[in-house]
CSV table of C-alpha atoms in Angstrom, one decimal:
chain,number,residue,atom,x,y,z
A,1,MET,CA,27.5,56.3,-61.3
A,2,PRO,CA,25.3,57.5,-64.4
A,3,GLU,CA,21.7,57.6,-64.3
A,4,PRO,CA,19.8,54.4,-65.5
A,5,PRO,CA,18.0,54.8,-69.1
A,6,SER,CA,14.4,55.2,-68.3
A,7,ARG,CA,13.6,52.4,-71.6
A,8,LEU,CA,15.2,50.3,-73.4
A,9,VAL,CA,17.8,51.6,-75.9
A,10,ARG,CA,17.2,51.4,-79.5
A,11,SER,CA,20.8,50.1,-81.4
A,12,LEU,CA,20.1,47.2,-83.2
A,13,GLY,CA,19.3,46.9,-86.9
A,14,VAL,CA,18.1,44.0,-88.9
A,15,PHE,CA,21.6,42.1,-88.6
A,16,GLY,CA,21.8,42.3,-85.0
A,17,VAL,CA,18.4,41.1,-84.3
A,18,LEU,CA,18.9,38.5,-86.9
A,19,PHE,CA,21.6,37.3,-85.2
A,20,LEU,CA,19.8,36.9,-82.0
A,21,THR,CA,17.0,35.5,-83.6
A,22,LEU,CA,18.9,32.4,-85.4
A,23,SER,CA,20.7,32.3,-82.0
A,24,VAL,CA,17.0,31.3,-80.5
A,25,THR,CA,16.3,29.1,-83.3
A,26,THR,CA,19.9,27.5,-82.7
A,27,PRO,CA,19.4,25.1,-86.1
A,28,ALA,CA,22.6,22.8,-85.1
A,29,SER,CA,20.9,22.3,-81.8
A,30,SER,CA,17.6,21.0,-83.9
A,31,VAL,CA,19.8,18.6,-86.3
A,32,PHE,CA,22.0,17.0,-83.8
A,33,VAL,CA,19.1,16.9,-80.6
A,34,ILE,CA,15.4,17.1,-81.6
A,35,ILE,CA,15.9,15.7,-85.7
A,36,PRO,CA,17.1,12.0,-84.5
A,37,GLY,CA,14.2,11.4,-82.5
A,38,MET,CA,12.0,12.6,-85.6
A,39,LEU,CA,14.1,10.1,-87.9
A,40,GLN,CA,13.3,7.3,-85.1
A,41,VAL,CA,9.6,8.0,-85.4
A,42,ALA,CA,9.3,8.4,-89.4
A,43,GLY,CA,12.6,7.6,-91.0
A,44,THR,CA,13.1,9.2,-94.3
A,45,GLY,CA,9.7,10.3,-94.4
A,46,ALA,CA,11.4,13.1,-91.9
A,47,ILE,CA,11.9,14.7,-95.3
A,48,TRP,CA,8.0,15.0,-95.8
A,49,ALA,CA,7.4,15.9,-92.2
A,50,LEU,CA,10.1,18.7,-92.8
A,51,ILE,CA,8.1,20.1,-95.8
A,52,LEU,CA,4.8,19.9,-94.1
A,53,ALA,CA,6.6,21.7,-90.9
A,54,GLY,CA,7.7,24.1,-93.1
A,55,ILE,CA,4.7,25.2,-94.7
A,56,VAL,CA,3.5,25.7,-91.6
A,57,CYS,CA,6.1,27.6,-90.4
A,58,VAL,CA,6.0,29.9,-93.5
A,59,ALA,CA,2.7,30.8,-92.3
A,60,THR,CA,2.9,31.4,-89.1
A,61,ALA,CA,6.1,33.7,-90.0
A,62,PHE,CA,3.8,35.7,-92.0
A,63,ILE,CA,1.5,36.1,-88.9
A,64,TYR,CA,4.4,37.0,-86.9
A,65,ALA,CA,5.6,39.5,-89.6
A,66,GLU,CA,2.5,41.5,-89.7
A,67,LEU,CA,1.4,41.2,-85.8
A,68,SER,CA,5.2,42.3,-84.9
A,69,SER,CA,5.2,45.4,-87.2
A,70,ALA,CA,2.0,46.4,-85.4
A,71,TRP,CA,3.4,46.2,-82.1
A,72,PRO,CA,7.3,45.5,-81.9
A,73,VAL,CA,7.0,45.3,-78.2
A,74,ALA,CA,9.6,43.2,-75.6
A,75,GLY,CA,6.4,41.6,-74.2
A,76,GLY,CA,6.1,39.7,-77.4
A,77,GLU,CA,2.8,37.7,-78.2
A,78,TYR,CA,0.8,38.5,-75.6
A,79,VAL,CA,1.0,42.5,-76.7
A,80,ALA,CA,-0.7,41.5,-79.8
A,81,VAL,CA,-3.3,39.1,-78.6
A,82,ALA,CA,-4.2,41.8,-75.8
A,83,HIS,CA,-4.7,44.2,-78.0
A,84,THR,CA,-6.9,42.1,-80.4
A,85,LEU,CA,-8.8,39.8,-78.3
A,86,GLY,CA,-8.9,41.4,-75.0
A,87,PRO,CA,-7.0,41.2,-71.9
A,88,LEU,CA,-7.9,38.0,-70.1
A,89,ALA,CA,-6.8,36.3,-73.3
A,90,GLY,CA,-3.6,38.4,-73.8
A,91,PHE,CA,-3.2,37.4,-69.8
A,92,VAL,CA,-3.6,33.7,-70.7
A,93,MET,CA,-1.0,33.9,-73.3
A,94,LEU,CA,1.4,35.6,-70.9
A,95,GLY,CA,0.7,32.9,-68.7
A,96,VAL,CA,1.6,30.3,-70.9
A,97,ASN,CA,4.6,32.1,-72.6
A,98,VAL,CA,6.2,32.4,-68.7
A,99,PHE,CA,6.3,28.4,-68.5
A,100,ASN,CA,7.6,28.6,-72.0
A,101,ASN,CA,10.3,30.8,-71.5
A,102,ILE,CA,11.4,29.8,-68.2
A,103,PHE,CA,12.4,25.9,-69.0
A,104,PHE,CA,13.8,26.3,-72.1
A,105,VAL,CA,17.2,27.5,-70.9
A,106,PRO,CA,17.8,24.6,-68.3
A,107,VAL,CA,16.2,22.2,-70.8
A,108,ALA,CA,18.8,23.3,-73.2
A,109,ALA,CA,22.0,23.8,-70.8
A,110,LEU,CA,20.9,20.2,-69.0
A,111,GLY,CA,21.7,18.8,-72.8
A,112,ILE,CA,25.0,19.9,-73.2
A,113,SER,CA,26.8,17.0,-71.0
A,114,ALA,CA,25.3,14.7,-73.4
A,115,VAL,CA,26.5,16.2,-76.6
A,116,LEU,CA,30.2,16.4,-75.3
A,117,SER,CA,29.6,12.5,-74.1
A,118,THR,CA,32.2,11.8,-77.0
A,119,ILE,CA,34.6,14.1,-76.4
A,120,ALA,CA,34.7,14.2,-72.7
A,121,PRO,CA,32.9,11.0,-71.3
A,122,GLY,CA,31.3,11.2,-67.4
A,123,LEU,CA,31.0,14.9,-67.5
A,124,PRO,CA,28.5,15.7,-64.5
A,125,GLN,CA,24.9,16.5,-66.2
A,126,VAL,CA,23.8,19.3,-63.3
A,127,PRO,CA,26.9,21.1,-62.4
A,128,VAL,CA,27.9,22.0,-66.3
A,129,ALA,CA,24.4,22.7,-66.8
A,130,ILE,CA,24.7,25.3,-63.9
A,131,ALA,CA,27.8,26.7,-65.2
A,132,VAL,CA,26.2,27.3,-68.4
A,133,VAL,CA,23.4,29.2,-67.3
A,134,VAL,CA,25.7,31.2,-64.7
A,135,GLY,CA,27.8,32.2,-67.6
A,136,ALA,CA,24.9,32.9,-70.0
A,137,THR,CA,23.1,35.1,-67.2
A,138,PHE,CA,26.3,37.4,-66.7
A,139,VAL,CA,27.2,37.7,-70.7
A,140,ALA,CA,23.0,38.7,-71.1
A,141,ILE,CA,23.9,41.5,-68.9
A,142,LEU,CA,26.0,43.3,-70.8
A,143,ARG,CA,24.9,45.8,-73.7
A,144,ILE,CA,22.5,44.3,-76.5
A,145,ARG,CA,24.6,45.4,-79.4
A,146,ILE,CA,27.7,43.7,-77.8
A,147,ASN,CA,25.3,40.1,-77.3
A,148,ALA,CA,24.1,40.8,-80.8
A,149,TRP,CA,27.8,40.5,-82.3
A,150,MET,CA,29.0,38.1,-79.8
A,151,THR,CA,25.9,35.7,-80.7
A,152,GLY,CA,27.1,36.3,-84.2
A,153,ILE,CA,30.3,34.6,-84.1
A,154,PHE,CA,29.2,31.8,-82.1
A,155,LEU,CA,26.5,31.5,-84.8
A,156,LEU,CA,29.3,31.0,-87.6
A,157,PHE,CA,30.8,28.3,-85.7
A,158,GLU,CA,27.3,26.7,-85.7
A,159,VAL,CA,27.0,27.2,-89.3
A,160,LEU,CA,30.2,25.8,-90.3
A,161,ALA,CA,29.3,22.4,-88.2
A,162,LEU,CA,26.0,22.0,-90.3
A,163,ILE,CA,27.7,23.0,-93.3
A,164,VAL,CA,30.2,20.0,-92.8
A,165,VAL,CA,27.3,17.5,-92.3
A,166,ALA,CA,25.8,18.7,-95.4
A,167,VAL,CA,28.7,18.6,-97.4
A,168,LEU,CA,30.1,14.9,-96.1
A,169,GLY,CA,26.6,13.7,-96.8
A,170,PHE,CA,26.0,14.8,-100.1
A,171,HIS,CA,29.6,14.1,-101.4
A,172,GLY,CA,29.6,10.3,-102.9
A,173,ALA,CA,25.8,10.2,-102.0
A,174,ALA,CA,24.5,6.8,-101.4
A,175,ARG,CA,20.9,7.1,-102.6
A,176,SER,CA,18.6,9.7,-104.6
A,177,ALA,CA,16.4,11.9,-102.8
A,178,ALA,CA,13.3,11.4,-104.6
A,179,GLU,CA,12.4,8.1,-103.0
A,180,PHE,CA,12.3,9.8,-99.4
A,181,LEU,CA,9.4,11.3,-101.1
A,182,THR,CA,8.0,8.4,-103.3
A,183,ALA,CA,8.9,5.4,-100.8
A,184,PRO,CA,9.9,6.7,-97.2
A,185,VAL,CA,10.9,4.0,-95.1
A,186,MET,CA,11.3,3.7,-91.2
A,187,SER,CA,13.9,1.6,-89.2
A,188,SER,CA,12.0,-1.4,-87.4
A,189,PRO,CA,13.2,-5.0,-85.6
A,190,VAL,CA,12.8,-6.6,-89.2
A,191,GLY,CA,14.6,-3.9,-90.7
A,192,LEU,CA,13.3,-1.1,-93.0
A,193,VAL,CA,9.4,-1.0,-93.5
A,194,PRO,CA,7.3,1.8,-95.2
A,195,THR,CA,6.9,4.9,-93.1
A,196,SER,CA,2.8,5.3,-92.4
A,197,LEU,CA,1.1,8.4,-92.5
A,198,THR,CA,0.7,8.5,-89.0
A,199,GLN,CA,4.5,8.6,-88.3
A,200,ILE,CA,4.7,11.4,-90.8
A,201,GLY,CA,2.0,13.3,-88.6
A,202,LEU,CA,3.8,12.7,-85.3
A,203,ALA,CA,7.4,13.5,-86.8
A,204,THR,CA,5.9,16.9,-88.4
A,205,SER,CA,4.8,18.0,-85.0
A,206,ILE,CA,8.6,17.1,-83.9
A,207,ALA,CA,9.6,19.3,-87.1
A,208,ILE,CA,7.5,22.3,-86.1
A,209,PHE,CA,8.9,22.5,-82.5
A,210,ALA,CA,12.4,22.2,-84.3
A,211,LEU,CA,12.1,25.1,-86.7
A,212,ASN,CA,10.6,27.1,-84.2
A,213,GLY,CA,12.5,30.4,-83.1
A,214,TYR,CA,11.9,32.9,-85.9
A,215,GLY,CA,9.3,34.9,-83.6
A,216,SER,CA,11.5,35.9,-80.7
A,217,ALA,CA,12.5,38.6,-82.9
A,218,VAL,CA,9.6,40.5,-81.4
A,219,TYR,CA,11.4,40.6,-78.0
A,220,PHE,CA,13.9,42.8,-79.4
A,221,GLY,CA,11.8,44.9,-80.9
A,222,GLU,CA,12.0,47.7,-78.4
A,223,GLU,CA,15.8,48.0,-79.2
A,224,MET,CA,15.5,48.2,-83.0
A,225,HIS,CA,15.8,50.7,-85.4
A,226,ASP,CA,13.0,51.6,-87.0
A,227,ALA,CA,11.3,48.4,-85.7
A,228,SER,CA,7.8,48.7,-87.2
A,229,ARG,CA,9.5,48.7,-90.7
A,230,SER,CA,12.6,46.2,-89.7
A,231,ILE,CA,11.4,43.5,-88.0
A,232,SER,CA,9.7,41.7,-90.7
A,233,ARG,CA,12.5,41.4,-92.5
A,234,ALA,CA,14.8,39.8,-89.6
A,235,ILE,CA,11.6,37.3,-89.0
A,236,LEU,CA,11.5,36.2,-92.6
A,237,ALA,CA,15.2,36.2,-92.9
A,238,ALA,CA,15.6,34.0,-89.7
A,239,LEU,CA,13.3,31.5,-91.3
A,240,VAL,CA,14.5,31.2,-94.3
A,241,LEU,CA,18.1,30.6,-93.0
A,242,THR,CA,16.8,28.1,-90.5
A,243,LEU,CA,14.8,26.2,-93.1
A,244,LEU,CA,18.3,25.9,-95.1
A,245,LEU,CA,20.4,25.3,-92.3
A,246,GLU,CA,17.9,22.5,-90.8
A,247,VAL,CA,16.9,20.8,-94.2
A,248,LEU,CA,20.5,20.5,-96.0
A,249,PRO,CA,22.2,18.7,-93.5
A,250,VAL,CA,19.1,16.3,-92.9
A,251,LEU,CA,18.9,15.6,-96.4
A,252,GLY,CA,22.4,15.2,-97.0
A,253,GLY,CA,22.7,12.6,-93.9
A,254,LEU,CA,20.0,10.6,-95.2
A,255,MET,CA,21.4,10.5,-98.7
A,256,GLY,CA,25.0,10.0,-97.8
A,257,ALA,CA,24.4,7.1,-95.0
A,258,GLY,CA,26.1,4.1,-96.0
A,259,ASP,CA,23.8,2.0,-93.3
A,260,LEU,CA,20.3,3.5,-93.5
A,261,ALA,CA,18.6,1.5,-91.1
A,262,ALA,CA,21.5,1.9,-88.5
A,263,PHE,CA,21.6,5.7,-89.3
A,264,LEU,CA,17.7,6.2,-88.9
A,265,SER,CA,17.8,4.2,-85.5
A,266,ALA,CA,21.0,5.8,-84.0
A,267,ASP,CA,21.0,8.5,-81.2
A,268,ASP,CA,23.6,10.6,-82.5
A,269,PRO,CA,23.4,9.9,-86.7
A,270,PHE,CA,24.9,12.6,-87.8
A,271,GLY,CA,27.9,12.8,-85.3
A,272,LEU,CA,28.2,9.0,-86.7
A,273,LEU,CA,28.0,10.2,-90.4
A,274,VAL,CA,30.6,12.8,-89.5
A,275,ALA,CA,32.8,10.5,-87.9
A,276,ALA,CA,32.7,7.8,-90.7
A,277,ARG,CA,33.3,10.4,-93.6
A,278,GLY,CA,35.5,12.9,-91.8
A,279,GLY,CA,37.2,10.8,-89.0
A,280,ASP,CA,36.9,11.2,-85.2
A,281,THR,CA,39.1,14.8,-85.2
A,282,LEU,CA,36.3,16.5,-87.3
A,283,ALA,CA,33.6,14.6,-85.6
A,284,ASP,CA,34.9,16.1,-82.0
A,285,TRP,CA,35.3,19.8,-83.5
A,286,VAL,CA,31.6,19.1,-85.3
A,287,ALA,CA,30.4,18.1,-81.6
A,288,ILE,CA,32.0,21.2,-80.2
A,289,GLY,CA,30.5,23.6,-82.7
A,290,VAL,CA,26.7,22.1,-81.5
A,291,VAL,CA,27.7,22.7,-77.7
A,292,ILE,CA,28.5,26.4,-78.7
A,293,ALA,CA,25.5,26.2,-80.6
A,294,ILE,CA,23.4,25.5,-77.6
A,295,VAL,CA,25.3,28.2,-75.3
A,296,ASN,CA,24.7,30.6,-77.7
A,297,ALA,CA,21.0,29.6,-77.7
A,298,VAL,CA,21.0,29.8,-73.7
A,299,ILE,CA,22.6,33.4,-74.1
A,300,ALA,CA,20.1,34.4,-76.7
A,301,TRP,CA,17.3,33.2,-75.0
A,302,VAL,CA,18.1,34.8,-71.3
A,303,LEU,CA,18.5,38.0,-73.5
A,304,ALA,CA,15.1,37.3,-74.9
A,305,CYS,CA,13.4,36.0,-71.8
A,306,ALA,CA,14.7,39.1,-69.8
A,307,ARG,CA,12.6,41.5,-72.1
A,308,PHE,CA,9.9,39.2,-71.8
A,309,PHE,CA,9.6,39.6,-68.2
A,310,TYR,CA,10.6,43.6,-68.2
A,311,GLY,CA,7.2,44.0,-70.6
A,312,THR,CA,5.1,42.1,-68.3
A,313,ALA,CA,6.3,44.0,-65.4
A,314,ARG,CA,5.8,47.0,-67.2
A,315,ASP,CA,2.3,46.4,-67.6
A,316,GLY,CA,2.0,45.9,-64.0
A,317,SER,CA,1.6,41.9,-64.0
A,318,TRP,CA,3.2,41.0,-60.9
A,319,GLY,CA,3.3,43.7,-58.0
A,320,ARG,CA,5.8,45.8,-56.0
A,321,PRO,CA,8.6,45.2,-55.5
A,322,LEU,CA,8.9,42.5,-58.8
A,323,ASP,CA,7.5,44.9,-61.3
A,324,ARG,CA,10.1,47.3,-60.3
A,325,TRP,CA,12.6,45.2,-59.9
A,326,LEU,CA,12.2,43.7,-63.4
A,327,THR,CA,11.5,47.0,-65.4
A,328,THR,CA,15.4,48.1,-63.4
A,329,LEU,CA,17.7,48.8,-66.4
A,330,HIS,CA,21.4,48.7,-65.8
A,331,PRO,CA,23.0,52.2,-65.8
A,332,ARG,CA,25.9,51.5,-68.1
A,333,PHE,CA,24.6,48.5,-70.1
A,334,GLY,CA,20.7,49.6,-70.8
A,335,SER,CA,20.0,45.9,-70.1
A,336,PRO,CA,16.9,44.7,-67.4
A,337,TRP,CA,19.8,43.5,-65.4
A,338,ILE,CA,18.2,42.9,-62.1
A,339,GLY,CA,15.4,40.6,-64.2
A,340,THR,CA,18.2,39.0,-66.2
A,341,LEU,CA,19.4,37.8,-63.1
A,342,LEU,CA,16.0,36.7,-61.6
A,343,ILE,CA,15.8,34.2,-64.6
A,344,GLY,CA,19.3,33.1,-64.5
A,345,ALA,CA,18.6,32.0,-60.3
A,346,ILE,CA,15.5,30.4,-61.7
A,347,GLY,CA,17.0,28.4,-64.3
A,348,VAL,CA,20.2,27.3,-62.1
A,349,ALA,CA,17.1,26.1,-59.6
A,350,CYS,CA,15.2,24.1,-62.2
A,351,CYS,CA,18.8,22.4,-63.3
A,352,PHE,CA,18.2,20.5,-60.2
A,353,LEU,CA,14.9,18.7,-61.5
A,354,PRO,CA,15.1,15.8,-64.2
A,355,ILE,CA,14.7,16.9,-67.9
A,356,GLN,CA,11.8,14.6,-68.4
A,357,LEU,CA,9.6,16.8,-65.8
A,358,LEU,CA,11.2,19.8,-67.1
A,359,LEU,CA,9.9,18.8,-70.6
A,360,ILE,CA,6.4,17.9,-69.3
A,361,LEU,CA,6.1,21.4,-67.2
A,362,SER,CA,6.9,23.7,-70.1
A,363,GLY,CA,3.8,21.8,-71.9
A,364,THR,CA,2.8,21.9,-75.4
A,365,GLY,CA,2.4,25.7,-75.2
A,366,LEU,CA,3.9,26.3,-78.7
A,367,ILE,CA,0.2,25.1,-80.0
A,368,VAL,CA,-1.4,27.9,-77.6
A,369,ILE,CA,1.2,30.7,-78.7
A,370,TYR,CA,0.8,29.8,-82.7
A,371,ALA,CA,-3.0,29.5,-82.1
A,372,GLY,CA,-3.2,32.8,-80.2
A,373,ILE,CA,-1.4,34.7,-82.8
A,374,CYS,CA,-3.5,33.0,-85.8
A,375,ILE,CA,-6.9,34.3,-84.1
A,376,ALA,CA,-5.3,37.6,-83.3
A,377,ALA,CA,-4.6,38.1,-86.9
A,378,ILE,CA,-7.8,37.4,-88.2
A,379,VAL,CA,-9.6,39.3,-85.5
A,380,GLY,CA,-6.8,42.4,-86.0
A,381,ARG,CA,-7.6,42.4,-89.7
A,382,ARG,CA,-11.5,42.5,-89.3
A,383,THR,CA,-11.4,45.0,-86.8
A,384,GLY,CA,-9.1,47.1,-88.0
A,385,ARG,CA,-6.1,47.1,-84.8
A,386,THR,CA,-3.5,45.6,-87.1
A,387,ALA,CA,-4.3,48.7,-89.9
A,388,HIS,CA,-1.2,50.5,-88.7
A,389,ALA,CA,1.1,47.5,-89.3
A,390,HIS,CA,3.5,48.4,-91.9
A,391,TYR,CA,4.0,44.3,-93.1
A,392,ARG,CA,0.6,43.0,-94.4
A,393,MET,CA,0.8,39.2,-94.8
A,394,PRO,CA,0.4,37.7,-98.5
A,395,PHE,CA,-2.5,35.7,-99.4
A,396,TYR,CA,-4.7,36.5,-96.4
A,397,PRO,CA,-6.5,34.5,-94.8
A,398,ILE,CA,-4.6,31.3,-96.1
A,399,ALA,CA,-1.7,31.9,-93.4
A,400,PRO,CA,-3.8,31.9,-90.1
A,401,ILE,CA,-6.2,29.1,-91.4
A,402,LEU,CA,-3.7,26.9,-92.3
A,403,THR,CA,-1.8,27.1,-89.3
A,404,LEU,CA,-4.8,26.6,-87.2
A,405,VAL,CA,-5.7,23.2,-89.0
A,406,ALA,CA,-2.1,22.1,-88.4
A,407,LEU,CA,-2.3,22.9,-85.3
A,408,ALA,CA,-5.5,20.9,-84.4
A,409,GLY,CA,-3.5,18.1,-86.0
A,410,VAL,CA,-0.4,18.6,-83.9
A,411,ALA,CA,-2.7,18.9,-80.8
A,412,TRP,CA,-4.1,15.4,-81.7
A,413,THR,CA,-0.9,13.7,-82.3
A,414,SER,CA,0.1,15.0,-78.9
A,415,TRP,CA,-3.0,13.7,-77.2
A,416,ILE,CA,-2.6,10.1,-78.7
A,417,ASP,CA,1.0,10.2,-77.4
A,418,VAL,CA,0.8,8.5,-73.8
A,419,GLU,CA,4.2,7.0,-73.9
A,420,GLU,CA,6.4,9.9,-74.4
A,421,GLY,CA,4.4,12.4,-72.4
A,422,GLY,CA,2.6,13.9,-75.0
A,423,ARG,CA,-1.0,13.8,-73.7
A,424,ALA,CA,0.5,14.7,-70.2
A,425,ALA,CA,2.4,17.9,-71.8
A,426,LEU,CA,-1.3,18.8,-73.3
A,427,ILE,CA,-2.5,18.5,-70.2
A,428,MET,CA,0.0,20.9,-68.4
A,429,THR,CA,-1.0,23.1,-70.9
A,430,GLY,CA,-4.6,23.0,-70.0
A,431,VAL,CA,-3.2,23.8,-66.6
A,432,GLN,CA,-1.1,26.6,-67.2
A,433,ILE,CA,-4.2,28.3,-69.4
A,434,ALA,CA,-6.4,27.7,-66.1
A,435,LEU,CA,-3.6,29.2,-63.7
A,436,SER,CA,-3.1,32.2,-66.0
A,437,ALA,CA,-6.9,32.6,-66.5
A,438,GLY,CA,-7.8,32.5,-62.6
A,439,TYR,CA,-4.7,34.7,-61.5
A,440,TYR,CA,-6.1,37.3,-64.2
A,441,TRP,CA,-9.5,37.0,-62.9
A,442,PHE,CA,-9.0,37.0,-59.1
A,443,VAL,CA,-5.7,39.1,-58.7
A,444,LEU,CA,-5.4,41.8,-61.8
A,445,ARG,CA,-9.0,42.7,-62.0
A,446,ARG,CA,-9.4,43.1,-58.1
A,447,ARG,CA,-6.2,45.8,-58.6
A,448,GLY,CA,-8.2,47.6,-61.3
A,449,ASN,CA,-7.4,47.4,-65.0
A,450,TRP,CA,-4.7,45.6,-66.4
A,451,GLU,CA,-3.5,47.2,-69.6
A,452,VAL,CA,-0.9,46.5,-72.2
A,453,GLN,CA,1.4,49.4,-72.8
A,454,ILE,CA,2.8,50.5,-76.2
A,455,PRO,CA,5.6,52.8,-75.7
A,456,SER,CA,6.2,55.8,-78.2
A,457,SER,CA,8.9,54.9,-81.0
């Protein structure tokens, strides 16, 4: 048996990282699973929400691109924060990301049976989710280049499903897109009513989450050729494609809906649109495409999560023997295979928890992560810590300031959202921050200086 490699192997180009990153963002899952909730909240005001969220995401992508160019390291965001704001802030970011990363896999897998309900009603939620997590875990052990091409093929089915929705919506459109901007409306018990600014604000927070994922490219930075120069292109391309693949189907669906009030209040508005315009058979195939997208996202996220934990273990975050297990690379595939199996095992265990509990436990970590990288970008510029980055964001400091202002608004809308769990999730994020800070202060500092390592190119 060959000796295991001592480090992650560079075998990916821009397209390979782009395929993996788009698979994490999973536009089809966002359109069919997340955005219907946004339509119920803000109606056609969802177009304004997507525009506002898109502006924030463009700004955040610039920040990700600059920081990732400076430190294209598998650990991701916490590496940049630690090197600009110090080890305590870096480990808090790491801790919040632990919760964010672990719970995504079971949440996505638990949603598959609901998507398949129109084709195969009565599928058991938990067994289906476990089967998906187990299968994704074993696939994720394979060589990263194989996974990149595999997710790229799956991504093709996802894109085709979204194209079908957009084409059916735009063909024979029942209304103009201009009215969504000039007179947005939402569904209510008495019919269509004007959408308020508050509702658009709530929908914008959902839209930011729906568009998220483009920054995950950094997790694959250590397996990318010339990552410091190329990773910014993968991040920015992933964002542009995500915006196109999510905004066009939503716009097409709103323009093409026959009964707008019913479309805005439906749990599966885009599936109903496809069934009405293209027939039940086409709707079934689109549903299968969405399921493929979710499975693809689970595979890609297990890959990213394994590399995140590989980075944390290399920095000595967990102690023996866990650090040794998480950094063990497969002798043939070069993947952190024991860490991948551990993540799969945790994902399977979490499948037995209620999905609403998982959503609350995952918290609103995205707010902290985005805020952390904004401050890291500002401090990195002022101290010169990011001066070696090959990519420099345009119009600095507009991007980090704009993002911080938007995040304050998202935090506020989460705090006032008591019924849907927004406040509970925000409180859970506070708990995560406190636990992470406590672990760093009482465990890592007593062991010695915790230092984030940057492997040589």
